[in-house]
Amino acid sequence: MHIDHLIVGAPSLKAGADYIESLLGQRPTYGGQHPGLGTHNTLLAFGPDSYLEIIAPDPAQPDVPRPLWIDAARLTEPRLFRWAAKSDKLPDLCRRASAAGLPLGEVLPGSRQRPDGQLLSWQLTDPRIELEGGLLPFFVDWGDSVHPAQGLPSAGRLVELYAEHPQPERLRQQAEVLGLELRVIVGAVGRLRARIATEGGVVEL
């Protein structure tokens, strides 16, 4: 499905890291701050070009306007609540999606500095637009930048990302418009689920 990363939001980075470590048996490593955006993250890799991001409000950036670009501040406990897909043709994707009634917003630049001093940079569709409450992804293009999954500890193998939704066929059709095949099952509320194979067995986020 061209999954770039899954996002676990948490009220604090420690709470998110504790939650993930308890499930996966691996402590996420600190990724860095998102300057001017009010968040910071910790990370684990699913492979060389896919990863798990735990994101939380950054106490060192208290004056950033709310809601945050990835609004983890609204969560009271850690949970999987957003994801990002890969695309190297963001302008074309935005035009096609908008014509089908699924606006992705503008293509925006992003960057952060890793603890080792290396600057990561990317382009992405506006993550503040939460299509179907975040069940549909925003899209990211890392261009010539090093992918952040490289060099990270392993989260295990991502077996599947799927969704629950009261109207599963509608969500599947919307995913297809974006070039994605997303399994959707009937659920009382919309939410993302992920199955991850670890050394201790398959666990579910």
Short mmCIF file of C-alpha atoms in Angstrom, two decimals:
data_model
loop_
_atom_site.label_atom_id
_atom_site.label_comp_id
_atom_site.label_asym_id
_atom_site.label_seq_id
_atom_site.Cartn_x
_atom_site.Cartn_y
_atom_site.Cartn_z
CA MET A 1 0.00 0.00 0.00
CA HIS A 2 3.03 2.29 -0.20
CA ILE A 3 2.94 2.89 3.56
CA ASP A 4 5.55 5.41 4.62
CA HIS A 5 4.79 5.49 8.33
CA LEU A 6 2.18 4.88 10.98
CA ILE A 7 1.59 7.54 13.62
CA VAL A 8 0.83 6.82 17.25
CA GLY A 9 -0.26 10.01 19.00
CA ALA A 10 0.27 10.45 22.73
CA PRO A 11 -0.23 13.18 25.33
CA SER A 12 3.50 12.95 26.12
CA LEU A 13 6.44 11.31 24.39
CA LYS A 14 7.20 9.19 27.46
CA ALA A 15 3.63 7.88 27.59
CA GLY A 16 3.80 6.96 23.90
CA ALA A 17 7.21 5.31 24.18
CA ASP A 18 6.15 3.33 27.25
CA TYR A 19 3.04 2.10 25.43
CA ILE A 20 4.95 0.99 22.35
CA GLU A 21 7.70 -0.68 24.37
CA SER A 22 5.09 -2.64 26.34
CA LEU A 23 3.55 -3.92 23.08
CA LEU A 24 6.57 -4.45 20.85
CA GLY A 25 9.34 -5.12 23.34
CA GLN A 26 11.52 -2.36 21.86
CA ARG A 27 12.08 1.15 23.15
CA PRO A 28 11.63 3.79 20.43
CA THR A 29 14.60 6.06 19.79
CA TYR A 30 14.32 9.85 19.89
CA GLY A 31 13.85 11.32 16.43
CA GLY A 32 13.86 15.08 17.07
CA GLN A 33 11.74 18.19 17.16
CA HIS A 34 9.50 19.62 14.45
CA PRO A 35 10.59 23.27 14.76
CA GLY A 36 7.73 25.76 14.82
CA LEU A 37 5.12 22.98 14.71
CA GLY A 38 4.96 22.15 18.41
CA THR A 39 5.71 18.43 18.26
CA HIS A 40 8.56 15.97 18.67
CA ASN A 41 8.83 12.25 18.07
CA THR A 42 10.38 8.88 18.73
CA LEU A 43 10.77 6.22 16.06
CA LEU A 44 11.11 2.53 15.24
CA ALA A 45 11.61 0.96 11.80
CA PHE A 46 9.49 -1.59 9.97
CA GLY A 47 12.18 -1.80 7.29
CA PRO A 48 14.53 0.47 5.30
CA ASP A 49 11.74 2.76 4.05
CA SER A 50 8.83 2.38 6.48
CA TYR A 51 8.56 3.21 10.16
CA LEU A 52 6.47 3.78 13.26
CA GLU A 53 6.34 7.32 14.61
CA ILE A 54 5.26 8.20 18.13
CA ILE A 55 4.40 11.88 18.18
CA ALA A 56 3.47 14.17 21.07
CA PRO A 57 3.31 17.86 21.96
CA ASP A 58 6.77 19.27 22.59
CA PRO A 59 7.04 21.06 25.98
CA ALA A 60 9.94 23.08 24.59
CA GLN A 61 7.54 24.71 22.07
CA PRO A 62 4.68 25.94 24.28
CA ASP A 63 3.68 28.94 22.17
CA VAL A 64 2.80 27.15 18.94
CA PRO A 65 -0.88 27.81 18.07
CA ARG A 66 -3.36 24.98 18.58
CA PRO A 67 -4.52 22.71 17.08
CA LEU A 68 -1.12 21.29 16.20
CA TRP A 69 -0.32 20.09 12.67
CA ILE A 70 -0.63 16.51 13.95
CA ASP A 71 -3.08 17.02 16.78
CA ALA A 72 -1.78 14.59 19.38
CA ALA A 73 -2.64 17.20 22.02
CA ARG A 74 -6.28 16.11 21.88
CA LEU A 75 -5.47 12.55 22.97
CA THR A 76 -5.63 11.41 26.59
CA GLU A 77 -3.83 8.11 25.95
CA PRO A 78 -1.56 6.72 23.21
CA ARG A 79 -3.23 5.26 20.13
CA LEU A 80 -2.72 4.72 16.43
CA PHE A 81 -4.56 7.61 14.82
CA ARG A 82 -2.89 8.72 11.57
CA TRP A 83 -0.71 7.36 8.78
CA ALA A 84 1.25 8.58 5.80
CA ALA A 85 1.61 7.04 2.35
CA LYS A 86 4.39 7.49 -0.19
CA SER A 87 4.08 9.42 -3.44
CA ASP A 88 6.67 10.98 -5.73
CA LYS A 89 4.00 12.81 -7.74
CA LEU A 90 2.31 14.94 -5.10
CA PRO A 91 0.96 17.75 -7.34
CA ASP A 92 -0.65 15.26 -9.73
CA LEU A 93 -2.09 13.28 -6.83
CA CYS A 94 -3.57 16.43 -5.28
CA ARG A 95 -5.25 17.44 -8.53
CA ARG A 96 -6.74 13.97 -9.06
CA ALA A 97 -7.95 13.67 -5.48
CA SER A 98 -9.47 17.16 -5.47
CA ALA A 99 -11.39 16.41 -8.68
CA ALA A 100 -12.88 13.38 -6.91
CA GLY A 101 -13.94 15.40 -3.88
CA LEU A 102 -11.02 14.40 -1.63
CA PRO A 103 -8.97 17.57 -1.16
CA LEU A 104 -5.44 16.95 0.11
CA GLY A 105 -4.55 20.63 0.40
CA GLU A 106 -1.32 22.24 -0.69
CA VAL A 107 2.02 20.51 -1.03
CA LEU A 108 4.12 21.76 1.89
CA PRO A 109 7.81 21.55 2.83
CA GLY A 110 8.93 19.92 6.07
CA SER A 111 12.19 19.32 7.91
CA ARG A 112 13.70 18.29 11.23
CA GLN A 113 17.19 17.72 12.56
CA ARG A 114 18.12 14.29 13.84
CA PRO A 115 20.04 13.93 17.11
CA ASP A 116 23.17 13.17 15.04
CA GLY A 117 22.84 16.58 13.40
CA GLN A 118 21.65 15.36 10.00
CA LEU A 119 18.87 17.43 8.49
CA LEU A 120 15.94 15.51 7.05
CA SER A 121 13.71 17.28 4.54
CA TRP A 122 10.58 16.30 2.70
CA GLN A 123 7.43 17.47 0.97
CA LEU A 124 3.97 16.43 2.05
CA THR A 125 0.30 17.07 1.51
CA ASP A 126 -1.29 19.08 4.29
CA PRO A 127 -1.54 16.76 7.33
CA ARG A 128 -3.98 19.15 9.02
CA ILE A 129 -6.60 17.87 6.56
CA GLU A 130 -7.92 14.69 8.19
CA LEU A 131 -9.85 12.84 5.51
CA GLU A 132 -12.35 10.53 7.22
CA GLY A 133 -10.97 11.56 10.59
CA GLY A 134 -7.45 10.45 9.66
CA LEU A 135 -8.39 7.00 8.35
CA LEU A 136 -7.16 8.11 4.94
CA PRO A 137 -3.53 9.20 4.82
CA PHE A 138 -1.63 12.29 3.96
CA PHE A 139 1.21 11.74 1.48
CA VAL A 140 4.94 12.33 1.75
CA ASP A 141 7.86 12.53 -0.69
CA TRP A 142 11.36 12.33 0.81
CA GLY A 143 13.03 13.26 -2.47
CA ASP A 144 16.80 12.97 -2.15
CA SER A 145 16.77 13.03 1.66
CA VAL A 146 17.85 10.02 3.70
CA HIS A 147 14.74 8.11 4.78
CA PRO A 148 14.27 8.33 8.58
CA ALA A 149 13.72 4.57 8.86
CA GLN A 150 17.37 3.93 8.07
CA GLY A 151 19.46 3.18 11.13
CA LEU A 152 16.51 2.83 13.52
CA PRO A 153 15.86 -0.09 15.89
CA SER A 154 13.29 -2.54 14.55
CA ALA A 155 9.62 -2.41 15.50
CA GLY A 156 9.13 -5.81 13.90
CA ARG A 157 7.41 -6.55 10.60
CA LEU A 158 4.26 -4.67 9.65
CA VAL A 159 1.85 -7.44 8.69
CA GLU A 160 -1.18 -5.31 7.87
CA LEU A 161 -2.75 -1.91 8.24
CA TYR A 162 -6.54 -1.91 8.07
CA ALA A 163 -9.49 0.19 9.19
CA GLU A 164 -12.84 -0.15 10.90
CA HIS A 165 -15.71 2.05 9.70
CA PRO A 166 -19.53 2.13 9.89
CA GLN A 167 -19.62 2.42 6.06
CA PRO A 168 -16.70 0.25 4.92
CA GLU A 169 -17.49 0.28 1.20
CA ARG A 170 -17.43 4.08 1.07
CA LEU A 171 -14.03 4.20 2.75
CA ARG A 172 -12.64 1.50 0.44
CA GLN A 173 -13.78 3.47 -2.60
CA GLN A 174 -12.18 6.66 -1.30
CA ALA A 175 -8.92 4.81 -0.72
CA GLU A 176 -9.02 3.53 -4.30
CA VAL A 177 -9.33 7.10 -5.59
CA LEU A 178 -6.01 7.78 -3.84
CA GLY A 179 -4.43 4.71 -5.40
CA LEU A 180 -4.59 2.63 -2.22
CA GLU A 181 -6.02 -0.77 -1.39
CA LEU A 182 -7.17 -0.53 2.21
CA ARG A 183 -9.00 -3.40 3.88
CA VAL A 184 -11.98 -2.01 5.78
CA ILE A 185 -14.23 -3.97 8.10
CA VAL A 186 -17.48 -2.93 9.75
CA GLY A 187 -17.02 -1.09 13.04
CA ALA A 188 -19.15 1.10 15.24
CA VAL A 189 -16.66 3.95 14.89
CA GLY A 190 -13.85 4.74 12.48
CA ARG A 191 -10.39 3.68 13.63
CA LEU A 192 -7.10 2.39 12.31
CA ARG A 193 -5.66 -0.98 13.27
CA ALA A 194 -2.23 -2.46 12.58
CA ARG A 195 -0.88 -5.97 13.04
CA ILE A 196 2.85 -6.22 13.73
CA ALA A 197 4.95 -9.39 13.91
CA THR A 198 7.48 -9.22 16.77
CA GLU A 199 9.80 -11.75 18.37
CA GLY A 200 7.08 -12.38 20.94
CA GLY A 201 4.34 -12.93 18.36
CA VAL A 202 1.86 -10.82 16.40
CA VAL A 203 0.51 -7.82 18.30
CA GLU A 204 -2.13 -5.29 17.31
CA LEU A 205 -2.11 -1.52 17.59
#
